CSV table of C-alpha atoms in Angstrom, one decimal:
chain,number,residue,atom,x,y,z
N,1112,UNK,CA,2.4,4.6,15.5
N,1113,UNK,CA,2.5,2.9,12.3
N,1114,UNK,CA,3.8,-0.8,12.0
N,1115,UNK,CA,7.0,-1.3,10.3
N,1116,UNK,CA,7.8,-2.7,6.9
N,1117,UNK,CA,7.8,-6.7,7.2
N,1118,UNK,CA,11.0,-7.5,5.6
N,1119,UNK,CA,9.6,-9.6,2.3
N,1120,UNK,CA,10.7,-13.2,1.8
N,1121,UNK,CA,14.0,-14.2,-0.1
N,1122,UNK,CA,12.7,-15.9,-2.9
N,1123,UNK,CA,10.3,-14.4,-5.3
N,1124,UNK,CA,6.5,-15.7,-4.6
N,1125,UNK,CA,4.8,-17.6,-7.5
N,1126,UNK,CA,2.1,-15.7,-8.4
N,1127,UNK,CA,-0.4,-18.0,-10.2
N,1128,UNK,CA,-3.2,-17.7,-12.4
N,1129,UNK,CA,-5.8,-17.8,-9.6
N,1130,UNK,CA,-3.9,-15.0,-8.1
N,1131,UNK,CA,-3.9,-13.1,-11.2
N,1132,UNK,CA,-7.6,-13.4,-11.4
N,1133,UNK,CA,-8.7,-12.0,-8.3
N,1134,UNK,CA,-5.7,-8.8,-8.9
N,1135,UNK,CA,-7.6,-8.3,-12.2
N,1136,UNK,CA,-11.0,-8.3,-9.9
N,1137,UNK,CA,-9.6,-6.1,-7.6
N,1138,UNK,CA,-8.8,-3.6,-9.9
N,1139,UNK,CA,-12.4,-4.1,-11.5
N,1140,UNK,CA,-14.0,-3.5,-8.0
N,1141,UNK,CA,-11.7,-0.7,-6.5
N,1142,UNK,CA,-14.0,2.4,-6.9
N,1143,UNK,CA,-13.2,6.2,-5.4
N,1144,UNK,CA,-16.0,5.8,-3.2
N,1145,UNK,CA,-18.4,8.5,-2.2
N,1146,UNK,CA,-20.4,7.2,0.6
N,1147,UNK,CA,-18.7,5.8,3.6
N,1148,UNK,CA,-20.3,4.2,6.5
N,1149,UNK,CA,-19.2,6.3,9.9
N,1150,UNK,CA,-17.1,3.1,11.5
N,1151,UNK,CA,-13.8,3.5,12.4
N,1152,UNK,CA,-11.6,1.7,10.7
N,1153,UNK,CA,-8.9,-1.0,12.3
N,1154,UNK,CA,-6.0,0.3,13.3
N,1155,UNK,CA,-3.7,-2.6,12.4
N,1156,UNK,CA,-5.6,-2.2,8.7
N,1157,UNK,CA,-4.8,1.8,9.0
N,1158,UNK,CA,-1.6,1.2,9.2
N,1159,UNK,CA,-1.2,-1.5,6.8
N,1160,UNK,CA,-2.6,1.0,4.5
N,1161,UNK,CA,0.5,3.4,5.2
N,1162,UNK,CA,2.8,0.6,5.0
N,1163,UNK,CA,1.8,-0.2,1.7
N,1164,UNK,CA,1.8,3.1,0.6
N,1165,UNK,CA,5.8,3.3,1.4
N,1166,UNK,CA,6.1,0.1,-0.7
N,1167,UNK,CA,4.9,2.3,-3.7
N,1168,UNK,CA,8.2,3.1,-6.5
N,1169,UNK,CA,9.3,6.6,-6.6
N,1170,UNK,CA,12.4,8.7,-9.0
N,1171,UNK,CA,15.6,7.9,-8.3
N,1172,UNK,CA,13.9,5.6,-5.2
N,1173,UNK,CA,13.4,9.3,-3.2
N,1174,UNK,CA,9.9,8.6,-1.5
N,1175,UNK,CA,9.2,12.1,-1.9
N,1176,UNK,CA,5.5,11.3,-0.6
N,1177,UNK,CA,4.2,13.2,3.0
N,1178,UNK,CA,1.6,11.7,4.5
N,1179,UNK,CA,-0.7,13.9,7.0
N,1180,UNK,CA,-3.1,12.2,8.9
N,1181,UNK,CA,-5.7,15.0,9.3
N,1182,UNK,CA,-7.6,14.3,12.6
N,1183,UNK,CA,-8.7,17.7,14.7
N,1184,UNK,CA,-12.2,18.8,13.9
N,1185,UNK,CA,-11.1,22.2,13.5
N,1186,UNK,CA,-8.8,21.0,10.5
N,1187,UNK,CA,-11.6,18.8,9.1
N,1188,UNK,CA,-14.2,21.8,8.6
N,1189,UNK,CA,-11.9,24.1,7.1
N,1190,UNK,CA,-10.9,21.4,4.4
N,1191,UNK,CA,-14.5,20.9,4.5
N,1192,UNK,CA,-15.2,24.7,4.0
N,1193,UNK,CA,-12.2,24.8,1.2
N,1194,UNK,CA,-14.3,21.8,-0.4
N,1195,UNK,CA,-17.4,23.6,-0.7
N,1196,UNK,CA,-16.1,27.0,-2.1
N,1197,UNK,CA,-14.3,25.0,-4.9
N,1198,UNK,CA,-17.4,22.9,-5.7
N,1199,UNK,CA,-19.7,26.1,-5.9
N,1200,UNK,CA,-16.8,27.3,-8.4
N,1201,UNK,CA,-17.0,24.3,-10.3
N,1202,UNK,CA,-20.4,24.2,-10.5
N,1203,UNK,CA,-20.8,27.4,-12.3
N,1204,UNK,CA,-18.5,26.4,-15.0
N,1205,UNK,CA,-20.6,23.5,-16.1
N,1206,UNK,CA,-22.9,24.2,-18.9
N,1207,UNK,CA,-26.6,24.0,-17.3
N,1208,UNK,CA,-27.7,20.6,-18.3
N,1209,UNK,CA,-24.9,19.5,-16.9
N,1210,UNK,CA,-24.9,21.2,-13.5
N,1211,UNK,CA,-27.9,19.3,-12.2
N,1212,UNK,CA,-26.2,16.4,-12.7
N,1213,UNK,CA,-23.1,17.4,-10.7
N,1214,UNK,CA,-24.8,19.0,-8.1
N,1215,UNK,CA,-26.8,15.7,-7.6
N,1216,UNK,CA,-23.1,13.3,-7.4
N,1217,UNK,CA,-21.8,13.4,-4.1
N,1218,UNK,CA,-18.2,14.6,-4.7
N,1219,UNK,CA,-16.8,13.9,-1.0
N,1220,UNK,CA,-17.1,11.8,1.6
N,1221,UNK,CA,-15.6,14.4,3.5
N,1222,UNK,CA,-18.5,14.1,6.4
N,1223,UNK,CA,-18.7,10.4,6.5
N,1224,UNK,CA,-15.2,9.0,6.5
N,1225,UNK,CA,-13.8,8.2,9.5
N,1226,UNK,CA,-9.8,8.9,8.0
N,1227,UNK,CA,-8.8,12.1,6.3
N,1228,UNK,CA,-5.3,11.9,4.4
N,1229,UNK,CA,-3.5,14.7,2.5
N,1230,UNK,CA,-0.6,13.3,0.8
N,1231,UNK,CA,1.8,15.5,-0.5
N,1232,UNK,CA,4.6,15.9,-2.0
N,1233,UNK,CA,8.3,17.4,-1.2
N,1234,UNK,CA,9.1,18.9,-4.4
N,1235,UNK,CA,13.3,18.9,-3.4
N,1236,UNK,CA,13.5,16.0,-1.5
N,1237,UNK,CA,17.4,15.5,-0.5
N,1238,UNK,CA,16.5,11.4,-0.8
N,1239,UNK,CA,17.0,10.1,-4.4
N,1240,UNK,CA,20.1,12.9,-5.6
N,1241,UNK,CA,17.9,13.9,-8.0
N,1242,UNK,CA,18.4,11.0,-10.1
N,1243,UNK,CA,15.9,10.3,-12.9
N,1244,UNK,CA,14.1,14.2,-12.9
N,1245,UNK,CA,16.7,16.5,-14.6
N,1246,UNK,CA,14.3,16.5,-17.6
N,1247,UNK,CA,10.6,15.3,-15.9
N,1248,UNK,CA,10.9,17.1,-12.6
N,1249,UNK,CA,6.8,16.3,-12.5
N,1250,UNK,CA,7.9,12.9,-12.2
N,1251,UNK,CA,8.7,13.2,-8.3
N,1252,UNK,CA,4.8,14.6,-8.0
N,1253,UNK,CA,3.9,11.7,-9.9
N,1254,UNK,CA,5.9,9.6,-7.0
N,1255,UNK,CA,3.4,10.4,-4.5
N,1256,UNK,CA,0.7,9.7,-7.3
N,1257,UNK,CA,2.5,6.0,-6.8
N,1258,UNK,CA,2.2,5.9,-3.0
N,1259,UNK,CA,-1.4,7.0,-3.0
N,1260,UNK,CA,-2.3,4.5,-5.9
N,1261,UNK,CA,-0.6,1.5,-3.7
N,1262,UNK,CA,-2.7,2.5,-0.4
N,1263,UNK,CA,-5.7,2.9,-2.5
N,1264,UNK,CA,-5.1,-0.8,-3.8
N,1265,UNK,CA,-4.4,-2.4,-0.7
N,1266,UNK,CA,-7.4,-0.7,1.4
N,1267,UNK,CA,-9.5,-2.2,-2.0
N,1268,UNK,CA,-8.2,-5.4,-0.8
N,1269,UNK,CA,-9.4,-5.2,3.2
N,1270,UNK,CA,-13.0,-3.8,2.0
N,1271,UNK,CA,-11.7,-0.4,2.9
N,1272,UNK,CA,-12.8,2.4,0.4
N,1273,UNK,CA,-10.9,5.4,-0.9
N,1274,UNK,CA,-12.2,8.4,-2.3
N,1275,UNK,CA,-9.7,11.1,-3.4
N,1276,UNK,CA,-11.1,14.9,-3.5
N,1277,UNK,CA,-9.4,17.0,-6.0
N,1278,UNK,CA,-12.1,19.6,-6.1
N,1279,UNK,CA,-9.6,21.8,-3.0
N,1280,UNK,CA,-7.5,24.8,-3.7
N,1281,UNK,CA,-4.1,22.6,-3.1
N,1282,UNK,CA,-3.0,26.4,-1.5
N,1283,UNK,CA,-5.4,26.3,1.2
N,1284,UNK,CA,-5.2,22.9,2.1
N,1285,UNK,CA,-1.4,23.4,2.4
N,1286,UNK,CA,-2.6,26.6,5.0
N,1287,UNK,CA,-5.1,24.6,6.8
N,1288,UNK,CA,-2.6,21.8,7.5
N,1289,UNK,CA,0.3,23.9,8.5
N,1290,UNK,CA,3.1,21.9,6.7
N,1291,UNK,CA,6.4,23.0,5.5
N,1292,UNK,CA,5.9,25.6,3.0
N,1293,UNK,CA,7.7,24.1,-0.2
N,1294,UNK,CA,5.1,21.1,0.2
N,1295,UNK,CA,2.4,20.6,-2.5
N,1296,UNK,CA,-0.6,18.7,-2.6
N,1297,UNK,CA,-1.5,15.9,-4.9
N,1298,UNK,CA,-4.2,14.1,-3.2
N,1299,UNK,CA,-6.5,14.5,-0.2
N,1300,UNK,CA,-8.1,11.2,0.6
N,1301,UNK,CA,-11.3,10.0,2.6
N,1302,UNK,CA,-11.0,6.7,3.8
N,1303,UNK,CA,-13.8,4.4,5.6
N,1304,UNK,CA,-15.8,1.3,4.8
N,1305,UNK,CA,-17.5,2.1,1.7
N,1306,UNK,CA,-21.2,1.9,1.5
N,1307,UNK,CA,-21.8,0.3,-1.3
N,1308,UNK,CA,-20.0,-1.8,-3.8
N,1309,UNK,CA,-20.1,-1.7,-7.5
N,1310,UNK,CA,-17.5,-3.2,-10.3
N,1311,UNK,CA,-19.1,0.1,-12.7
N,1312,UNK,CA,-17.8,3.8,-11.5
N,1313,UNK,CA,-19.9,6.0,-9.9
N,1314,UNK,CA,-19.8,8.9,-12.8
N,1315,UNK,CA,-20.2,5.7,-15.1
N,1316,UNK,CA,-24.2,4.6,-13.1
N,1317,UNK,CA,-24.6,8.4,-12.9
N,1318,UNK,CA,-24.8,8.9,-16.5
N,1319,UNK,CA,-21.9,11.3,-16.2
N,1320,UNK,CA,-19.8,9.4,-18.6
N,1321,UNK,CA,-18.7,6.1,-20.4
N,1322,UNK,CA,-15.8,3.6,-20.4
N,1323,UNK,CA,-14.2,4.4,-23.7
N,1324,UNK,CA,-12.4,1.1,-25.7
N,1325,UNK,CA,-9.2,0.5,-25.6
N,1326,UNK,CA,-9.2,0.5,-29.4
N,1327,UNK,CA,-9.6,4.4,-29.5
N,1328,UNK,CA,-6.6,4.9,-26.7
N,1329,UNK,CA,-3.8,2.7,-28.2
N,1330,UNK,CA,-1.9,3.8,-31.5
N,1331,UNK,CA,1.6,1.7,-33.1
N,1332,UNK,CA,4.5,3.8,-34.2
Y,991,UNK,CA,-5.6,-6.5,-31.7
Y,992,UNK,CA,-6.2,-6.1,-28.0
Y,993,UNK,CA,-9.1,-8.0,-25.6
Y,994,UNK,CA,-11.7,-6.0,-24.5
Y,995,UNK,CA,-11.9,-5.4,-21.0
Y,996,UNK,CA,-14.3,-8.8,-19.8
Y,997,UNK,CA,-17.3,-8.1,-16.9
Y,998,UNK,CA,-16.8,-8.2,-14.0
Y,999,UNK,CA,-18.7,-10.7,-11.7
Y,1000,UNK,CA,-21.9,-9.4,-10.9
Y,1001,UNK,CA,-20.9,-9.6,-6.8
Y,1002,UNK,CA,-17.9,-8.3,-5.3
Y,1003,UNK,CA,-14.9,-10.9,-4.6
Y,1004,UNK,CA,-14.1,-11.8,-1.4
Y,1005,UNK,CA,-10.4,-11.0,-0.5
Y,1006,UNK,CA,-8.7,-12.9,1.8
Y,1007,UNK,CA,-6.1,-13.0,4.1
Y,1008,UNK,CA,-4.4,-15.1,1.9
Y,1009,UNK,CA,-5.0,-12.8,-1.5
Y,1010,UNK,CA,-3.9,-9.9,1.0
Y,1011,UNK,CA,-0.6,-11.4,1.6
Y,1012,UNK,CA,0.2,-12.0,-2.0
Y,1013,UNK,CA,-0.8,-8.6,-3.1
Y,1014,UNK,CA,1.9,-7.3,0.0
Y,1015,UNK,CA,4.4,-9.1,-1.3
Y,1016,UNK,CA,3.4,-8.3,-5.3
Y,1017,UNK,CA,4.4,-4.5,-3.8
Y,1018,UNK,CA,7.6,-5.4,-2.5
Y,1019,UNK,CA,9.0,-7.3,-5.3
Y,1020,UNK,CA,7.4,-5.5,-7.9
Y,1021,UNK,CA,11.0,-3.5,-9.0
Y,1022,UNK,CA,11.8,-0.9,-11.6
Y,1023,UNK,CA,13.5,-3.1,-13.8
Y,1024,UNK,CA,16.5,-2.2,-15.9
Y,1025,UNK,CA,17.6,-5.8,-16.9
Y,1026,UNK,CA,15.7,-7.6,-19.6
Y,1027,UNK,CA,15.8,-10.6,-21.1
Y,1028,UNK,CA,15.1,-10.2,-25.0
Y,1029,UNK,CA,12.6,-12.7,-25.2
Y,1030,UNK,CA,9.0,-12.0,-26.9
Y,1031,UNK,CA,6.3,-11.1,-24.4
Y,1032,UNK,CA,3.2,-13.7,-24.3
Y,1033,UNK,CA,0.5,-11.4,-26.9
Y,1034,UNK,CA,-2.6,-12.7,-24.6
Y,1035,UNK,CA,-0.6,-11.4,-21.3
Y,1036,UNK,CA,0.7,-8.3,-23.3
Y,1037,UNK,CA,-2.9,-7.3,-24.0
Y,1038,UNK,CA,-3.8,-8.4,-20.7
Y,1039,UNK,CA,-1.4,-5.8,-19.3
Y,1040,UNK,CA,-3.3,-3.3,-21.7
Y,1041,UNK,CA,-6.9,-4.0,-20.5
Y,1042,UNK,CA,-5.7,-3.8,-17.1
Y,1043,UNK,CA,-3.6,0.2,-17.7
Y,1044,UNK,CA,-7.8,0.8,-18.7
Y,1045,UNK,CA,-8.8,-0.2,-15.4
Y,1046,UNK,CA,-6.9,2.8,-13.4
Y,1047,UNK,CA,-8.8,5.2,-12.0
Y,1048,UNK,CA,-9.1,8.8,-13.9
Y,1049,UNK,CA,-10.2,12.1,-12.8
Y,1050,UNK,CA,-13.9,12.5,-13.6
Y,1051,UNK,CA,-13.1,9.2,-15.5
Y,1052,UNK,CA,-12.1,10.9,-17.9
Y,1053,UNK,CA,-9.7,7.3,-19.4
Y,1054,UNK,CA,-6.8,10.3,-20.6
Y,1055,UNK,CA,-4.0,8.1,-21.1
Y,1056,UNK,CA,-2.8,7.3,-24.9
Y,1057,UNK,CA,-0.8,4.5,-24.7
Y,1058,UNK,CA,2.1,4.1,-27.9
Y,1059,UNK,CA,3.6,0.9,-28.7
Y,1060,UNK,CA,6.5,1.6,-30.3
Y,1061,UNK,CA,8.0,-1.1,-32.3
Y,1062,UNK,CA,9.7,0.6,-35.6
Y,1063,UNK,CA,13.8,0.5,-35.3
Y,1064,UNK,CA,14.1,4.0,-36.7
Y,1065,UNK,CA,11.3,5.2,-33.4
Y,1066,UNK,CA,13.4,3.2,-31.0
Y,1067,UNK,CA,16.9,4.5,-32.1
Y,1068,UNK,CA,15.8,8.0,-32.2
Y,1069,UNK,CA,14.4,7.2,-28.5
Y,1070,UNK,CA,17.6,5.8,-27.7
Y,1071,UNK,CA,19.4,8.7,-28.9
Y,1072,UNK,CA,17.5,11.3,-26.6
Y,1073,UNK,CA,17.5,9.3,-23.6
Y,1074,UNK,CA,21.5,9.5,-24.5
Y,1075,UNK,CA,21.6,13.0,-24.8
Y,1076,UNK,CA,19.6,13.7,-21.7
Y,1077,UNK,CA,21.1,11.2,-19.6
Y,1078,UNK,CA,24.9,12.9,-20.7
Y,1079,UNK,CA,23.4,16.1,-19.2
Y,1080,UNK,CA,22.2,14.7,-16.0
Y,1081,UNK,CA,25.6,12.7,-15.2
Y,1082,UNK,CA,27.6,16.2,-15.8
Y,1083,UNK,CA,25.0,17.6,-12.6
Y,1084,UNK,CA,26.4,15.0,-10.5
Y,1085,UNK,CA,29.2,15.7,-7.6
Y,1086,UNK,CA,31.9,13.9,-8.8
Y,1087,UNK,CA,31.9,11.0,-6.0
Y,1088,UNK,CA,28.1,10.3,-7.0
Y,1089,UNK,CA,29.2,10.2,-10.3
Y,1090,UNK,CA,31.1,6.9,-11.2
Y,1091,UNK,CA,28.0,5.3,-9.4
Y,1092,UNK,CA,25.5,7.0,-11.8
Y,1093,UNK,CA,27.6,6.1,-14.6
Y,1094,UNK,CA,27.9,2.2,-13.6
Y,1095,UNK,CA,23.8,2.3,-13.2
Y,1096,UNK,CA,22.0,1.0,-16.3
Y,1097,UNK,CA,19.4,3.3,-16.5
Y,1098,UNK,CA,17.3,2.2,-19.8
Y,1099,UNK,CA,16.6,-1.3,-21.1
Y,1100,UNK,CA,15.9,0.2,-23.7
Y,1101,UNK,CA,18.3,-1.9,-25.8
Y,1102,UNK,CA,17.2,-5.2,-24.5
Y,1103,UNK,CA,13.6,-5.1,-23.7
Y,1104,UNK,CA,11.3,-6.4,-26.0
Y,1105,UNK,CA,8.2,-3.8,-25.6
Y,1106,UNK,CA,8.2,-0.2,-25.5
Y,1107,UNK,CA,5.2,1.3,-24.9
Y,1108,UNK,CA,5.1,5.7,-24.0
Y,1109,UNK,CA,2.5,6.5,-22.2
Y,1110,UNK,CA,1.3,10.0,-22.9
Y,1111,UNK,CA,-1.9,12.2,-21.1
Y,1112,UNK,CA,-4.3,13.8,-23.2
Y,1113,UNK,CA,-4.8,17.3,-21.1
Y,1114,UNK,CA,-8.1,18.4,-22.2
Y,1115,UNK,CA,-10.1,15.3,-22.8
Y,1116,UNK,CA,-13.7,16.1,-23.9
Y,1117,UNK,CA,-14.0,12.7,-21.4
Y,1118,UNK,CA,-15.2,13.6,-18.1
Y,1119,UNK,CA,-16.8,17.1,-19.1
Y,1120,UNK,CA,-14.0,18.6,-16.8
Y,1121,UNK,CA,-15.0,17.1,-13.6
Y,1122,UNK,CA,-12.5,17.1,-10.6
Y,1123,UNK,CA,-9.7,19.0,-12.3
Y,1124,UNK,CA,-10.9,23.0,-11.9
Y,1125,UNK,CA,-8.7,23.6,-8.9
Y,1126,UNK,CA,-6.1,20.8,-10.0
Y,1127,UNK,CA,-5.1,20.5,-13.7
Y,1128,UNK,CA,-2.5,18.4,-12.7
Y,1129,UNK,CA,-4.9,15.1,-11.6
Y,1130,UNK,CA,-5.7,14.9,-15.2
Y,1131,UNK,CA,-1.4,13.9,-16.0
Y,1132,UNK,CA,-1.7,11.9,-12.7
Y,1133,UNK,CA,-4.8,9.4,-14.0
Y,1134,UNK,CA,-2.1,8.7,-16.7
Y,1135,UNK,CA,0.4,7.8,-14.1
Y,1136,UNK,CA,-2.5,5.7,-12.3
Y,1137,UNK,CA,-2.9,3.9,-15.7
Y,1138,UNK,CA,1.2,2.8,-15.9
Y,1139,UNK,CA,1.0,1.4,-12.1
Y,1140,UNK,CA,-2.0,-0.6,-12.9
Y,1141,UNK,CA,-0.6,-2.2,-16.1
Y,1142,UNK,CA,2.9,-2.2,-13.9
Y,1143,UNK,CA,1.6,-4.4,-11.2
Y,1144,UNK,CA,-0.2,-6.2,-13.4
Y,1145,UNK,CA,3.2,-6.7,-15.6
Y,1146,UNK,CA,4.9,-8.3,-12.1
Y,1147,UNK,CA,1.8,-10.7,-11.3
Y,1148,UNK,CA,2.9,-12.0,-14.7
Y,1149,UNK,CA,6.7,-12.7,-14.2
Y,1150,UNK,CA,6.9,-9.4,-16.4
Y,1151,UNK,CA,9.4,-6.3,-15.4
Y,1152,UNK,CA,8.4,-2.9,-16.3
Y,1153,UNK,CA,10.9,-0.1,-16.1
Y,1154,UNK,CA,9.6,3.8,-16.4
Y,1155,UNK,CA,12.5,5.7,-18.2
Y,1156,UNK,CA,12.3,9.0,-17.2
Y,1157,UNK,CA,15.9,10.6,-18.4
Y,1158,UNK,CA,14.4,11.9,-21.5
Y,1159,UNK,CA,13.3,15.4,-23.5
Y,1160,UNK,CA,9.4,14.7,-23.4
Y,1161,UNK,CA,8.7,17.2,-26.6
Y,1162,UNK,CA,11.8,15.0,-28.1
Y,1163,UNK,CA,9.7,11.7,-27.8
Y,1164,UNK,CA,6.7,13.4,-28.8
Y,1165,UNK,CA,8.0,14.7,-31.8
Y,1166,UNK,CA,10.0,11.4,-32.5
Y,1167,UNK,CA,6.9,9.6,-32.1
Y,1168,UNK,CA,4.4,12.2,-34.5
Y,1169,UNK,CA,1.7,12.3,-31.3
Y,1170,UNK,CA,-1.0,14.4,-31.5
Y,1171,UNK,CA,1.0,18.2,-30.6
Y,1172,UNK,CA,-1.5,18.2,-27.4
Y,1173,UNK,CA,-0.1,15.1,-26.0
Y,1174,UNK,CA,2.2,15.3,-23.4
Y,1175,UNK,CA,4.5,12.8,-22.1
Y,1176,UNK,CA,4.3,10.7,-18.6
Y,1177,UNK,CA,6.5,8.0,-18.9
Y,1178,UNK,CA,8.3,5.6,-21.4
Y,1179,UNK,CA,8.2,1.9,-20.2
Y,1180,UNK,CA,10.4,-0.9,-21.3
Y,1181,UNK,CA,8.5,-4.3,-20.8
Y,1182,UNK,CA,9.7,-7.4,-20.9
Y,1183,UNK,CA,11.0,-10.7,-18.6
Y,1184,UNK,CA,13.7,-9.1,-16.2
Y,1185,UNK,CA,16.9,-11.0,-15.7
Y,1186,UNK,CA,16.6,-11.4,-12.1
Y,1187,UNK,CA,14.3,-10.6,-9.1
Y,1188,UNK,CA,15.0,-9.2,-5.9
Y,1189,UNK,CA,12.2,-7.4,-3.4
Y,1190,UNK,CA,15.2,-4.6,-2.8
Y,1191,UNK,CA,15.3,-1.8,-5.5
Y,1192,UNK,CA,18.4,-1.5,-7.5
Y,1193,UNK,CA,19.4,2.0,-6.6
Y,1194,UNK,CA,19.5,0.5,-2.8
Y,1195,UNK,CA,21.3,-2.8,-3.5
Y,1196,UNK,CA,23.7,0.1,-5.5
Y,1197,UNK,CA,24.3,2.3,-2.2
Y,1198,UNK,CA,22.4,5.2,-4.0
Y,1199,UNK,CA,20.0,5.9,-1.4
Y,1200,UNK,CA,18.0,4.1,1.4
Y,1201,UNK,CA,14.7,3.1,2.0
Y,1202,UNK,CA,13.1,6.2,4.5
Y,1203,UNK,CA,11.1,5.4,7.8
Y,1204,UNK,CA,7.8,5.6,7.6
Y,1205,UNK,CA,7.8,8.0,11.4
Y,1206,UNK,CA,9.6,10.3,9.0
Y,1207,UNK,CA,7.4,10.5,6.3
Y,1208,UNK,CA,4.0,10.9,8.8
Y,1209,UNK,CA,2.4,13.5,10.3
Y,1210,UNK,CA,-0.7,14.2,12.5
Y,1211,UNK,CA,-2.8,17.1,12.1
């Protein structure tokens, strides 16, 4: 289905200050989007997307990420209904002036996207010997963290918008899906054209929360 | 000692083909690098790599990274020293044929790379009010992982190699490094020019393992 990896070229490529520039916009302007337009997205881009994602580094090079294109309507509404039980949960544990607020963002795109993706991960993949996660073993989740990261970049790239729900009982997903029972979720993406576009994060406009300087994140030892 | 992150343009930037194709192949020869040169990084591109870790995406945008950049010799040999120790460990779980390989593999650049930087999550960040991480605690580590592929890609737009050192104690390089006692660990990075490029990871050009299919790592639901 998907197209294979182009074999890259056999000298490195120059990557030049213009080049630089628009990879430092593209991070600027890749948003999780919210709103999708309903259009279906290109099929050569889809699986560009996928591609990309396989290009992603992983421990001990053990590409431990699944990918589950989630396509049957009956699949769809029971993430959908899994969604909505774990936003009504999360709603009541914000303090009341805060609820409004989060009741009012729209947290999925789950109705609008035209692509649903669970990625997970295989927490004992025989790929990679186990090299690199005797003492991080969270580093092979962090893996498919990589992979989703890397198609999220590349879809930013082709206008294409991702939006990854994390408000899901990773259990029930897991059920819903019907994959092997030892896998676990990290991310479940919506995938479309994005409605809008905006270099300033949803939560950001919303109010919800600000970008905090660098300053008060870095520390010298 | 650090730019601040500049504004983006006020409309979004048109990607082309062209961009598209560069940012495919920053992907595939973007490596985990274990070879440095011991040359000084560029300050401007070393903070540039830093404003650009900023730009990843967090859970409820909640920015939890705390980035470390280590520099004293006493910080760096006791770093040394655990990834030792751990690393001793992980070569005694080997079968003995897969052994002598994992011995010949230089795992760290520690000793060579100029820049050390841990990269550590802050797990309950008054940033973000909680959004997006009731059901999965774990997305609030992962924004942290987001933040080290950002600066990573950013690092091989620049001609600069990044490698992710995972074969340590985590509570070891916290306590080495006196980090908040929250603070958990997500990766160690060495950063610096690499002494070569190839678009084919190490541990494949080292028969350790093979790059996977992507028919095998896809399903349809």
């Amino acid at each position: 289905m998907a197209v294979p990896l182009k074999a890259p070229a056999a000298t490195p490529p120059d990557f030049d200050a213009a080049f630089r520039d628009r990879l430092d916009a593209l991070f600027a302007w890749r948003r999780d989007v919210r709103c999708f337009r309903t259009t279906a997205l290109d099929p050569a881009e889809y699986d560009a997307l996928l591609a990309a994602a396989c290009r992603a580094p992983s421990v001990g090079f053990s590409q431990p990420w699944r990918l589950v294109r989630v396509r049957e309507a009956g699949r769809r509404a029971a993430i959908r209904a899994i969604f909505e039980a774990a936003n009504s949960e999360a709603l009541a544990l914000q303090p009341a002036e805060r609820a409004g607020l989060y009741a009012r963002l729209k947290l999925a795109g789950l109705d609008d996207a035209p692509e649903h993706l669970a990625v997970f991960v295989e927490p004992e993949p025989e790929t990679g010997h186990g090299l690199g996660r005797t003492t991080m073993p969270e580093t092979i989740a962090y893996s498919a963290v990589l992979a989703i990261h890397t198609l999220w970049l590349a879809a930013a790239a082709r206008g294409i918008g991702v939006g990854w729900v994390s408000i899901l009982d990773p259990q029930a997903v897991a059920q819903a899906l019907e994959v092997p029972a030892q896998w676990r979720l990290v991310g479940y993406l919506c995938i479309g054209y994005p409605a809008e576009a905006s270099p300033v994060p949803e939560l950001e406009r919303a109010g919800w929360e600000q970008r905090r300087p660098l300053a008060a994140l870095l520390v010298e030892r």
